[in-house]
Short mmCIF file of C-alpha atoms in Angstrom, two decimals:
data_model
loop_
_atom_site.label_atom_id
_atom_site.label_comp_id
_atom_site.label_asym_id
_atom_site.label_seq_id
_atom_site.Cartn_x
_atom_site.Cartn_y
_atom_site.Cartn_z
CA UNK A 14 79.88 87.55 100.78
CA UNK A 15 78.45 90.33 98.62
CA UNK A 16 78.30 89.33 94.96
CA UNK A 17 78.77 92.88 93.71
CA UNK A 18 81.61 93.74 96.06
CA UNK A 19 83.52 90.51 96.62
CA UNK A 20 82.91 88.51 93.47
CA UNK A 21 82.11 90.55 90.37
CA UNK A 22 85.10 91.91 88.46
CA UNK A 23 87.62 89.85 90.44
CA UNK A 24 90.47 88.09 88.68
CA UNK A 25 89.96 84.34 88.31
CA UNK A 26 93.08 82.20 88.69
CA UNK A 27 93.37 78.47 88.02
CA UNK A 28 94.92 75.85 90.32
CA UNK A 29 98.42 76.95 89.34
CA UNK A 30 97.79 80.68 89.66
CA UNK A 31 97.42 81.17 85.89
CA UNK A 32 94.89 83.84 84.85
CA UNK A 33 91.60 82.50 83.48
CA UNK A 34 89.63 85.75 83.15
CA UNK A 35 87.50 88.10 85.21
CA UNK A 36 84.20 87.38 86.88
CA UNK A 37 82.43 89.33 84.14
CA UNK A 38 79.01 88.22 85.34
CA UNK A 39 77.43 85.52 87.50
CA UNK A 40 74.64 83.07 86.80
CA UNK A 41 72.12 82.76 89.61
CA UNK A 42 69.86 79.81 90.22
CA UNK A 43 67.18 79.06 92.80
CA UNK A 44 67.28 75.94 94.96
CA UNK A 45 64.33 73.87 96.23
CA UNK A 46 63.61 76.23 99.13
CA UNK A 47 63.48 79.24 96.84
CA UNK A 48 66.89 80.56 97.98
CA UNK A 49 68.96 81.97 95.15
CA UNK A 50 72.59 80.90 94.88
CA UNK A 51 75.49 81.52 92.50
CA UNK A 52 75.47 78.67 90.00
CA UNK A 53 78.31 79.74 87.73
CA UNK A 54 80.82 82.44 86.89
CA UNK A 55 80.57 83.89 83.39
CA UNK A 56 83.73 84.97 81.62
CA UNK A 57 84.39 86.93 78.45
CA UNK A 58 83.52 90.08 76.58
CA UNK A 59 80.03 88.74 75.81
CA UNK A 60 79.07 88.64 79.46
CA UNK A 61 80.92 91.88 80.14
CA UNK A 62 79.34 93.70 77.21
CA UNK A 63 75.85 92.66 78.28
CA UNK A 64 76.58 93.92 81.76
CA UNK A 65 78.00 97.25 80.58
CA UNK A 66 75.06 97.83 78.25
CA UNK A 67 74.60 100.76 75.88
CA UNK A 68 76.06 101.03 72.40
CA UNK A 69 79.58 100.17 73.55
CA UNK A 70 78.41 97.17 75.56
CA UNK A 71 76.36 95.84 72.64
CA UNK A 72 79.33 96.27 70.32
CA UNK A 73 81.65 94.50 72.75
CA UNK A 74 79.23 91.60 73.22
CA UNK A 75 78.42 91.47 69.51
CA UNK A 76 82.01 91.15 68.32
CA UNK A 77 82.72 88.56 71.02
CA UNK A 78 79.64 86.56 69.97
CA UNK A 79 80.80 86.53 66.36
CA UNK A 80 84.15 85.04 67.39
CA UNK A 81 82.64 82.38 69.64
CA UNK A 82 82.76 78.82 68.28
CA UNK A 83 79.50 77.57 66.77
CA UNK A 84 78.34 74.81 69.14
CA UNK A 85 78.72 76.90 72.34
CA UNK A 86 78.01 80.48 71.40
CA UNK A 87 77.44 81.81 74.94
CA UNK A 88 80.05 83.19 77.33
CA UNK A 89 82.49 80.83 79.04
CA UNK A 90 80.74 79.33 82.03
CA UNK A 91 82.54 78.02 85.10
CA UNK A 92 80.34 76.08 87.55
CA UNK A 93 80.70 77.55 91.01
CA UNK A 94 81.65 74.07 92.35
CA UNK A 95 85.05 74.59 90.76
CA UNK A 96 85.80 77.62 92.95
CA UNK A 97 88.17 76.60 95.72
CA UNK A 98 88.54 79.89 97.51
CA UNK A 99 87.77 83.60 97.12
CA UNK A 100 90.53 85.91 98.32
CA UNK A 101 91.81 88.97 96.46
CA UNK A 102 91.28 86.65 93.49
CA UNK A 103 88.87 83.83 92.73
CA UNK A 104 90.90 80.62 92.88
CA UNK A 105 89.71 77.54 91.00
CA UNK A 106 90.44 73.94 91.93
CA UNK A 107 91.17 72.92 88.32
CA UNK A 108 93.82 73.73 85.73
CA UNK A 109 92.78 76.14 82.99
CA UNK A 110 93.66 73.52 80.37
CA UNK A 111 90.40 71.81 81.31
CA UNK A 112 88.36 74.96 80.67
CA UNK A 113 87.30 76.28 77.25
CA UNK A 114 89.81 78.72 75.79
CA UNK A 115 88.65 82.31 75.13
CA UNK A 116 87.93 82.54 71.36
CA UNK A 117 89.80 85.85 70.88
CA UNK A 118 92.95 84.34 72.39
CA UNK A 119 92.82 81.29 70.07
CA UNK A 120 92.05 83.42 67.04
CA UNK A 121 94.88 85.91 67.60
CA UNK A 122 97.33 83.15 68.45
CA UNK A 123 96.55 81.12 65.34
CA UNK A 124 96.21 84.04 62.90
CA UNK A 125 98.86 86.44 64.17
CA UNK A 126 101.17 85.55 67.02
CA UNK A 127 102.15 82.01 65.98
CA UNK A 128 103.11 83.26 62.51
CA UNK A 129 105.88 85.39 63.98
CA UNK A 130 109.20 83.65 64.69
CA UNK A 131 109.96 83.25 68.37
CA UNK A 132 106.36 83.07 69.53
CA UNK A 133 107.33 80.04 71.59
CA UNK A 134 110.13 81.62 73.60
CA UNK A 135 109.63 83.38 76.90
CA UNK A 136 111.27 86.78 77.19
CA UNK B 21 125.24 89.78 99.89
CA UNK B 22 123.44 88.73 96.74
CA UNK B 23 120.29 90.36 98.10
CA UNK B 24 122.14 93.60 98.77
CA UNK B 25 123.44 93.59 95.21
CA UNK B 26 119.96 92.94 93.84
CA UNK B 27 118.59 95.86 95.83
CA UNK B 28 121.44 98.13 94.74
CA UNK B 29 120.81 97.21 91.13
CA UNK B 30 117.12 97.88 91.58
CA UNK B 31 117.84 101.30 93.02
CA UNK B 32 120.27 102.23 90.24
CA UNK B 33 117.70 101.09 87.69
CA UNK B 34 115.00 103.12 89.41
CA UNK B 35 117.21 106.23 89.32
CA UNK B 36 117.92 105.95 85.62
CA UNK B 37 114.41 104.72 84.87
CA UNK B 38 112.67 107.59 86.63
CA UNK B 39 113.59 110.14 83.97
CA UNK B 40 111.69 110.10 80.69
CA UNK B 41 110.99 112.49 77.85
CA UNK B 42 108.32 114.27 79.90
CA UNK B 43 110.74 115.00 82.74
CA UNK B 44 113.44 116.10 80.32
CA UNK B 45 111.22 118.51 78.42
CA UNK B 46 109.24 119.90 81.36
CA UNK B 47 112.25 120.47 83.60
CA UNK B 48 114.43 122.06 80.95
CA UNK B 49 111.66 124.33 79.62
CA UNK B 50 110.68 125.48 83.07
CA UNK B 51 114.31 126.09 84.11
CA UNK B 52 114.95 128.22 81.03
CA UNK B 53 111.81 130.33 81.34
CA UNK B 54 111.21 130.47 85.07
CA UNK B 55 114.66 129.90 86.58
CA UNK B 56 114.32 127.85 89.73
CA UNK B 57 110.98 129.33 90.75
CA UNK B 58 109.36 125.93 90.09
CA UNK B 59 111.91 124.12 92.27
CA UNK B 60 109.22 123.10 94.74
CA UNK B 61 107.16 121.26 92.10
CA UNK B 62 109.50 118.32 91.39
CA UNK B 63 109.90 117.94 95.15
CA UNK B 64 106.13 117.78 95.64
CA UNK B 65 105.82 115.41 92.68
CA UNK B 66 108.51 113.03 93.88
CA UNK B 67 106.99 112.76 97.35
CA UNK B 68 103.62 112.02 95.72
CA UNK B 69 104.89 109.30 93.41
CA UNK B 70 106.80 107.76 96.34
CA UNK B 71 103.65 107.66 98.48
CA UNK B 72 101.55 106.03 95.76
CA UNK B 73 104.22 103.75 94.32
CA UNK B 74 104.85 102.43 97.82
CA UNK B 75 101.14 101.71 98.22
CA UNK B 76 100.80 100.00 94.86
CA UNK B 77 104.02 98.02 95.47
CA UNK B 78 102.65 96.88 98.84
CA UNK B 79 99.29 95.88 97.35
CA UNK B 80 101.06 93.92 94.59
CA UNK B 81 103.45 92.22 96.99
CA UNK B 82 100.83 91.21 99.57
CA UNK B 83 97.78 90.47 97.41
CA UNK B 84 99.34 89.73 94.03
CA UNK B 85 96.98 92.18 92.32
CA UNK B 86 98.35 94.85 89.97
CA UNK B 87 96.87 98.35 89.86
CA UNK B 88 94.44 97.97 86.97
CA UNK B 89 92.82 94.91 88.59
CA UNK B 90 92.03 97.21 91.49
CA UNK B 91 90.69 99.92 89.22
CA UNK B 92 88.10 97.57 87.81
CA UNK B 93 87.25 95.86 91.10
CA UNK B 94 86.69 99.15 92.89
CA UNK B 95 85.22 101.36 90.16
CA UNK B 96 83.12 98.74 88.40
CA UNK B 97 83.22 97.79 84.70
CA UNK B 98 81.77 101.00 83.24
CA UNK B 99 83.81 103.62 85.03
CA UNK B 100 86.87 101.40 84.74
CA UNK B 101 86.31 101.15 80.98
CA UNK B 102 86.23 104.94 80.72
CA UNK B 103 89.34 105.01 82.89
CA UNK B 104 90.98 102.42 80.63
CA UNK B 105 90.22 104.51 77.56
CA UNK B 106 91.74 107.61 79.18
CA UNK B 107 94.80 105.87 80.59
CA UNK B 108 95.40 104.03 77.35
CA UNK B 109 95.20 107.23 75.31
CA UNK B 110 97.69 108.94 77.61
CA UNK B 111 100.03 105.96 77.79
CA UNK B 112 100.08 105.34 74.03
CA UNK B 113 100.66 109.05 73.33
CA UNK B 114 103.46 108.97 75.91
CA UNK B 115 104.87 105.93 74.14
CA UNK B 116 104.85 107.97 70.93
CA UNK B 117 106.61 110.83 72.71
CA UNK B 118 109.28 108.48 74.09
CA UNK B 119 109.88 106.94 70.66
CA UNK B 120 110.21 110.49 69.33
CA UNK B 121 112.69 111.22 72.11
CA UNK B 122 114.79 108.21 71.14
CA UNK B 123 114.66 109.45 67.55
CA UNK B 124 115.77 112.94 68.59
CA UNK B 125 118.65 111.53 70.67
CA UNK B 126 119.75 109.47 67.66
CA UNK B 127 119.42 112.54 65.45
CA UNK B 128 121.76 114.42 67.80
CA UNK B 129 124.28 111.59 67.63
CA UNK B 130 124.10 110.88 63.90
CA UNK B 131 122.67 114.02 62.22
CA UNK B 132 120.14 111.75 60.47
CA UNK B 133 116.64 113.24 60.83
CA UNK B 134 114.55 111.77 63.66
CA UNK B 135 111.66 110.89 61.38
CA UNK B 136 113.87 108.37 59.64
CA UNK B 137 114.81 106.87 62.97
CA UNK B 138 111.24 106.59 64.27
CA UNK B 139 110.21 103.44 62.33
CA UNK B 140 113.56 101.82 63.12
CA UNK B 141 113.11 102.56 66.82
CA UNK B 142 109.56 101.18 66.64
CA UNK B 143 110.76 97.90 65.14
CA UNK B 144 113.69 97.54 67.55
CA UNK B 145 111.40 98.29 70.47
CA UNK B 146 108.95 95.64 69.37
CA UNK B 147 111.69 93.03 68.81
CA UNK B 148 113.10 93.79 72.26
CA UNK B 149 109.73 93.36 73.93
CA UNK B 150 108.97 90.26 71.86
CA UNK B 151 112.18 88.36 72.37
CA UNK B 152 114.81 89.79 74.63
CA UNK B 153 115.53 89.02 78.24
CA UNK B 154 113.59 91.93 79.64
CA UNK B 155 115.21 92.23 83.07
CA UNK B 156 118.64 92.46 81.45
CA UNK B 157 117.55 95.31 79.19
CA UNK B 158 115.70 97.06 81.97
CA UNK B 159 118.88 97.08 84.04
CA UNK B 160 121.03 98.03 81.06
CA UNK B 161 118.92 101.04 80.12
CA UNK B 162 118.38 102.02 83.74
CA UNK B 163 122.13 102.02 84.37
CA UNK B 164 122.96 103.80 81.11
CA UNK B 165 120.35 106.40 82.01
CA UNK B 166 122.62 107.28 84.91
CA UNK B 167 124.77 109.08 82.32
CA UNK B 168 122.36 111.95 83.02
CA UNK B 169 124.40 112.48 86.19
CA UNK B 170 126.45 114.66 83.85
CA UNK B 171 123.85 117.37 84.43
CA UNK B 172 124.37 117.23 88.19
CA UNK B 173 128.15 117.52 87.73
CA UNK B 174 127.70 120.21 85.09
CA UNK B 175 125.58 122.24 87.51
CA UNK B 176 128.34 122.09 90.12
CA UNK B 177 130.94 122.92 87.46
CA UNK B 178 129.14 125.85 85.85
CA UNK B 179 129.77 128.43 88.60
CA UNK B 180 126.12 129.31 88.65
CA UNK B 181 124.97 132.36 90.56
CA UNK B 182 123.78 130.37 93.55
CA UNK B 183 122.49 133.45 95.35
CA UNK B 184 120.25 134.29 92.42
CA UNK B 185 119.06 130.68 92.03
CA UNK B 186 118.30 130.49 95.75
CA UNK B 187 116.25 133.67 95.52
CA UNK B 188 114.24 132.20 92.64
CA UNK B 189 113.69 128.91 94.47
CA UNK B 190 112.53 130.59 97.66
CA UNK B 191 110.26 133.11 95.90
CA UNK B 192 107.87 130.99 93.84
CA UNK B 193 106.09 132.97 91.18
CA UNK B 194 106.51 134.12 87.60
CA UNK B 195 109.66 136.12 86.75
CA UNK B 196 109.44 139.36 84.76
CA UNK B 197 107.88 138.72 81.36
CA UNK B 198 105.82 135.70 82.47
CA UNK B 199 102.41 135.61 84.09
CA UNK B 200 100.71 133.44 86.73
CA UNK B 201 98.80 131.49 84.07
CA UNK B 202 101.93 130.19 82.40
CA UNK B 203 103.56 129.71 85.80
CA UNK B 204 100.81 127.37 86.92
CA UNK B 205 100.59 125.68 83.53
CA UNK B 206 104.23 124.66 83.81
CA UNK B 207 103.75 123.70 87.45
CA UNK B 208 100.98 121.27 86.42
CA UNK B 209 103.10 119.85 83.59
CA UNK B 210 106.08 119.33 85.90
CA UNK B 211 103.89 117.72 88.53
CA UNK B 212 102.36 115.39 85.93
CA UNK B 213 105.82 114.49 84.61
CA UNK B 214 106.81 113.26 88.07
CA UNK B 215 103.56 111.39 88.74
CA UNK B 216 102.76 109.92 85.28
CA UNK B 217 100.28 107.05 85.71
CA UNK B 218 102.28 104.55 83.68
CA UNK B 219 104.91 104.52 86.42
CA UNK B 220 102.54 102.83 88.90
CA UNK B 221 101.05 100.53 86.23
CA UNK B 222 104.54 99.39 85.35
CA UNK B 223 105.86 99.20 88.89
CA UNK B 224 102.95 97.16 90.24
CA UNK B 225 102.75 94.85 87.22
CA UNK B 226 106.50 94.25 87.42
CA UNK B 227 106.09 93.30 91.07
CA UNK B 228 103.37 90.79 90.20
CA UNK B 229 105.43 89.30 87.38
CA UNK B 230 108.42 88.84 89.61
CA UNK B 231 106.07 87.17 92.10
CA UNK B 232 106.80 89.55 94.93
CA UNK B 233 105.52 88.41 98.30
CA UNK B 234 105.43 90.11 101.69
CA UNK B 235 109.15 89.28 101.98
CA UNK B 236 109.89 91.63 99.08
CA UNK B 237 108.31 94.65 100.72
CA UNK B 238 111.75 95.88 101.72
CA UNK B 239 113.04 95.66 98.15
CA UNK B 240 109.99 97.50 96.92
CA UNK B 241 110.33 100.24 99.51
CA UNK B 242 114.06 100.77 99.02
CA UNK B 243 113.51 101.03 95.26
CA UNK B 244 110.79 103.60 95.79
CA UNK B 245 112.22 105.67 98.62
CA UNK B 246 115.83 105.77 97.38
CA UNK B 247 115.56 105.25 93.64
CA UNK B 248 112.74 107.66 92.84
CA UNK B 249 114.08 110.67 94.80
CA UNK B 250 117.54 110.23 93.28
CA UNK B 251 115.90 109.92 89.87
CA UNK B 252 113.99 113.09 90.65
CA UNK B 253 117.32 114.72 91.45
CA UNK B 254 118.55 113.93 87.92
CA UNK B 255 115.42 115.53 86.51
CA UNK B 256 115.89 118.53 88.79
CA UNK B 257 119.50 118.92 87.56
CA UNK B 258 118.05 119.48 84.08
CA UNK B 259 116.00 122.35 85.48
CA UNK B 260 118.94 123.79 87.43
CA UNK B 261 121.37 123.72 84.51
CA UNK B 262 118.76 125.25 82.20
CA UNK B 263 118.13 127.93 84.84
CA UNK B 264 121.88 128.60 84.96
CA UNK B 265 122.60 128.69 81.24
CA UNK B 266 119.40 129.87 79.52
CA UNK B 267 117.39 131.85 82.04
CA UNK B 268 119.84 134.79 82.41
CA UNK B 269 119.85 135.09 78.59
CA UNK B 270 116.03 134.94 78.51
CA UNK B 271 116.20 132.05 76.05
CA UNK B 272 113.53 129.39 75.90
CA UNK B 273 114.22 125.73 75.22
CA UNK B 274 112.31 124.04 72.44
CA UNK B 275 114.53 121.24 71.20
CA UNK B 276 116.40 118.34 72.73
CA UNK B 277 119.73 119.69 71.50
CA UNK B 278 119.21 122.81 73.59
CA UNK B 279 118.48 120.71 76.65
CA UNK B 280 121.86 119.02 76.15
CA UNK B 281 123.67 122.32 75.73
CA UNK B 282 124.52 122.98 79.41
CA UNK B 283 126.42 119.67 79.54
CA UNK B 284 128.34 120.72 76.43
CA UNK B 285 129.06 124.17 77.89
CA UNK B 286 130.50 122.55 81.00
CA UNK B 287 132.42 119.62 79.52
CA UNK B 288 132.57 120.06 75.74
CA UNK B 289 132.09 117.06 73.47
CA UNK B 290 132.36 114.51 76.26
CA UNK B 291 129.61 116.22 78.20
CA UNK B 292 127.44 116.32 75.10
CA UNK B 293 128.09 112.63 74.43
CA UNK B 294 127.10 111.70 77.99
CA UNK B 295 123.94 113.81 77.73
CA UNK B 296 122.92 112.19 74.42
CA UNK B 297 123.62 108.72 75.79
CA UNK B 298 121.55 109.53 78.87
CA UNK B 299 118.64 110.87 76.77
CA UNK B 300 118.76 107.80 74.55
CA UNK B 301 118.77 105.31 77.42
CA UNK B 302 116.16 107.17 79.46
CA UNK B 303 113.70 107.52 76.58
CA UNK B 304 114.22 104.00 75.24
CA UNK B 305 113.77 102.54 78.72
CA UNK B 306 110.62 104.62 79.14
CA UNK B 307 109.39 103.49 75.70
CA UNK B 308 109.66 99.87 76.87
CA UNK B 309 107.80 100.72 80.07
CA UNK B 310 105.00 102.67 78.38
CA UNK B 311 104.61 100.03 75.66
CA UNK B 312 104.23 97.29 78.26
CA UNK B 313 101.99 99.48 80.41
CA UNK B 314 99.53 99.97 77.54
CA UNK B 315 99.22 96.22 77.16
CA UNK B 316 99.15 95.65 80.93
CA UNK B 317 96.19 97.96 81.46
CA UNK B 318 94.07 96.40 78.70
CA UNK B 319 94.92 92.82 79.72
CA UNK B 320 94.31 93.53 83.39
CA UNK B 321 90.98 95.20 82.68
CA UNK B 322 89.72 92.17 80.74
CA UNK B 323 91.48 89.56 82.88
CA UNK B 324 93.63 88.21 80.01
CA UNK B 325 96.91 86.40 80.50
CA UNK B 326 99.63 89.03 80.45
CA UNK B 327 103.31 89.48 81.07
CA UNK B 328 106.73 89.64 79.57
CA UNK B 329 107.75 86.36 81.22
CA UNK B 330 105.14 84.42 79.26
CA UNK B 331 105.68 82.93 75.84
CA UNK B 332 104.01 85.28 73.34
CA UNK B 333 101.68 82.49 72.16
CA UNK B 334 100.62 81.99 75.76
CA UNK B 335 99.49 85.63 75.90
CA UNK B 336 98.38 86.32 72.32
CA UNK B 337 95.93 89.09 73.20
CA UNK B 338 98.50 90.86 75.40
CA UNK B 339 101.15 90.76 72.69
CA UNK B 340 98.67 91.94 70.06
CA UNK B 341 97.79 95.01 72.14
CA UNK B 342 101.52 95.66 72.64
CA UNK B 343 102.12 95.50 68.90
CA UNK B 344 99.18 97.76 68.08
CA UNK B 345 100.29 100.30 70.72
CA UNK B 346 103.75 100.58 69.21
CA UNK B 347 102.24 100.92 65.73
CA UNK B 348 99.94 103.69 66.90
CA UNK B 349 102.82 105.44 68.70
CA UNK B 350 104.91 105.36 65.52
CA UNK B 351 101.94 106.45 63.40
CA UNK B 352 101.34 109.49 65.61
CA UNK B 353 104.94 110.60 65.08
CA UNK B 354 104.74 109.96 61.36
CA UNK B 355 102.13 112.72 61.16
CA UNK B 356 105.30 114.86 61.66
CA UNK B 357 103.97 116.31 64.90
CA UNK B 358 106.89 117.80 66.83
CA UNK B 359 107.86 115.20 69.51
CA UNK B 360 108.51 117.96 72.05
CA UNK B 361 105.02 119.37 71.46
CA UNK B 362 103.57 115.86 71.66
CA UNK B 363 105.29 115.48 75.03
CA UNK B 364 103.72 118.70 76.28
CA UNK B 365 100.26 117.46 75.28
CA UNK B 366 100.81 114.08 76.94
CA UNK B 367 101.75 115.83 80.19
CA UNK B 368 98.52 117.83 80.18
CA UNK B 369 96.43 114.73 79.47
CA UNK B 370 98.34 112.77 82.14
CA UNK B 371 97.43 115.45 84.65
CA UNK B 372 93.75 114.98 83.77
CA UNK B 373 93.98 111.19 84.12
CA UNK B 374 95.86 111.17 87.44
CA UNK B 375 92.94 110.96 89.93
CA UNK B 376 91.41 107.96 88.14
CA UNK B 377 94.60 106.00 88.72
CA UNK B 378 95.39 107.06 92.24
CA UNK B 379 91.96 106.95 93.91
CA UNK B 380 91.49 103.15 93.62
CA UNK B 381 95.02 102.56 94.93
CA UNK B 382 94.28 104.58 98.05
CA UNK B 383 90.96 102.79 98.59
CA UNK B 384 92.41 99.30 98.25
CA UNK B 385 95.49 100.15 100.34
CA UNK B 386 93.00 100.57 103.20
CA UNK B 387 91.17 97.29 102.54
CA UNK B 388 92.21 94.55 104.95
CA UNK B 389 90.60 92.00 102.62
CA UNK B 390 93.55 92.63 100.31
CA UNK B 391 96.29 93.63 102.70
CA UNK B 392 95.53 92.01 106.06
CA UNK B 393 97.52 93.86 108.67
CA UNK B 394 99.58 95.62 106.01
CA UNK B 395 96.92 98.25 105.37
CA UNK B 396 97.90 101.92 105.26
CA UNK B 397 99.01 103.51 108.48
CA UNK B 398 98.19 107.09 109.41
CA UNK B 399 101.24 108.47 107.62
CA UNK B 400 100.47 106.73 104.31
CA UNK B 401 96.83 107.79 104.50
CA UNK B 402 97.76 111.35 105.39
CA UNK B 403 100.02 111.65 102.34
CA UNK B 404 97.56 109.68 100.22
CA UNK B 405 94.67 112.03 100.98
CA UNK B 406 96.77 115.15 100.67
CA UNK B 407 98.01 114.06 97.26
CA UNK B 408 94.57 113.05 96.13
CA UNK B 409 93.53 116.67 96.69
CA UNK B 410 96.60 118.00 94.85
CA UNK B 411 96.13 115.55 91.98
CA UNK B 412 92.46 116.50 91.70
CA UNK B 413 93.33 120.21 91.63
CA UNK B 414 95.95 119.60 88.92
CA UNK B 415 93.47 117.53 86.90
CA UNK B 416 90.79 120.20 87.03
CA UNK B 417 93.21 123.03 86.26
CA UNK B 418 95.12 121.32 83.44
CA UNK B 419 92.80 121.85 80.46
CA UNK B 420 91.66 125.41 81.36
CA UNK B 421 95.30 126.43 81.88
CA UNK B 422 96.25 124.85 78.57
CA UNK B 423 93.55 126.87 76.77
CA UNK B 424 94.11 130.15 78.59
CA UNK B 425 97.91 130.10 78.16
CA UNK B 426 97.82 128.51 74.70
CA UNK B 427 100.06 125.58 75.80
CA UNK B 428 102.17 127.83 78.02
CA UNK B 429 102.85 130.23 75.20
CA UNK B 430 101.55 133.12 77.34
#
């Protein structure tokens, strides 16, 4: 598997096929024999902004960092052990309820969407 | 039997849903100024959108990935971000143009100025996308859009000089009083109106939302290969009636009421009513599609939860983008820019953005990692490559033609 071609920028889906995010970046680690392996998938505009770079990338990462909750300011990190299968999407073996929620989603839901009547009904 | 009905409904919806403000304006303007000498362009455009919509429908059905996922996976985050910015600009401006079109249709029906209708349309549009059963409305507006058939009947009824029209259609080129620059400018605009990128964003995202699988390939193909050409026929009827009524008088068309005139000439008030109803349904349906497409592209680029079948608070970021897009669309119109002129600009910008949308589709449609044995055959690749060249030529020519001809003014 090529990280750049088969993993980066793919859609991540949870056990039930619900979208979790994109593989915005990966975290590499080195095992005892000195072989690097993918330790975790990084999700969110922080990771993406750092990868894009430049003024726009810094702005993207900066705004995302400001929204991130205080104790865990980094991007959302999904240990690679949770990946069940990589097809046209990256499928996890857990439900997304067990993963941290993206801060922008929580913020917009609490400050905007939930204040509008009918936010609970599917169209 | 139920399946047959579902397919029939899909086709009817595709016919009505194919036509939007861009098609209406581009076809009527070109018919009035150039007769039928652009007749080949809608044909070329419809074949192109069929080829690429079929590919994107197949990719969605087999792999479950909508078009903008592919854009980012294949072009990488930077180029895809530039692509997103371009597509979003075009789609939101198109949304503004569609809202303006709805306003103009309502102005024709009520004599209340369109600018007063624009905020109302914006609010209704948002409420519809926030709350209503989407599939129901999609079918309703698609079917009502079929009222545009009045232009096909009007064409047959108007005793047009078929010999003359045939001569124009078989001798492409500018008529007396026009030059090649304006001829090609309108050709690019017409081509872009048939192949607007939001159509594939919407089509592929809809397929993913309805959880199409390989079993639904037939449905997808029938919708594309029957619905789109018949929809293109409705758009072409606008060109043919304009060529019949306005071209011999050397009149140009620059308002929606003039576009409706041939129907009124043929059938009086009833014809006019059908035309207005058709304009209203077609533009409102397209406003829903462009609004959703704006939010689809952003959500799919970033990997957010998206979709009209989700509760809004389960897709807060998606619904926020949707809301902002509608607001921006309304705001653009509130600058009192002429909606018809706005439409012309959106067509030029669409033409520029076309290759960025269609290239990744063609690449992925050949990737067996996504499609297994359903990858493109020779025919699909032949058309795909041919159209990539055409789309690229249109994209390169669009802006220079716009400047040289001063928006087709000559």
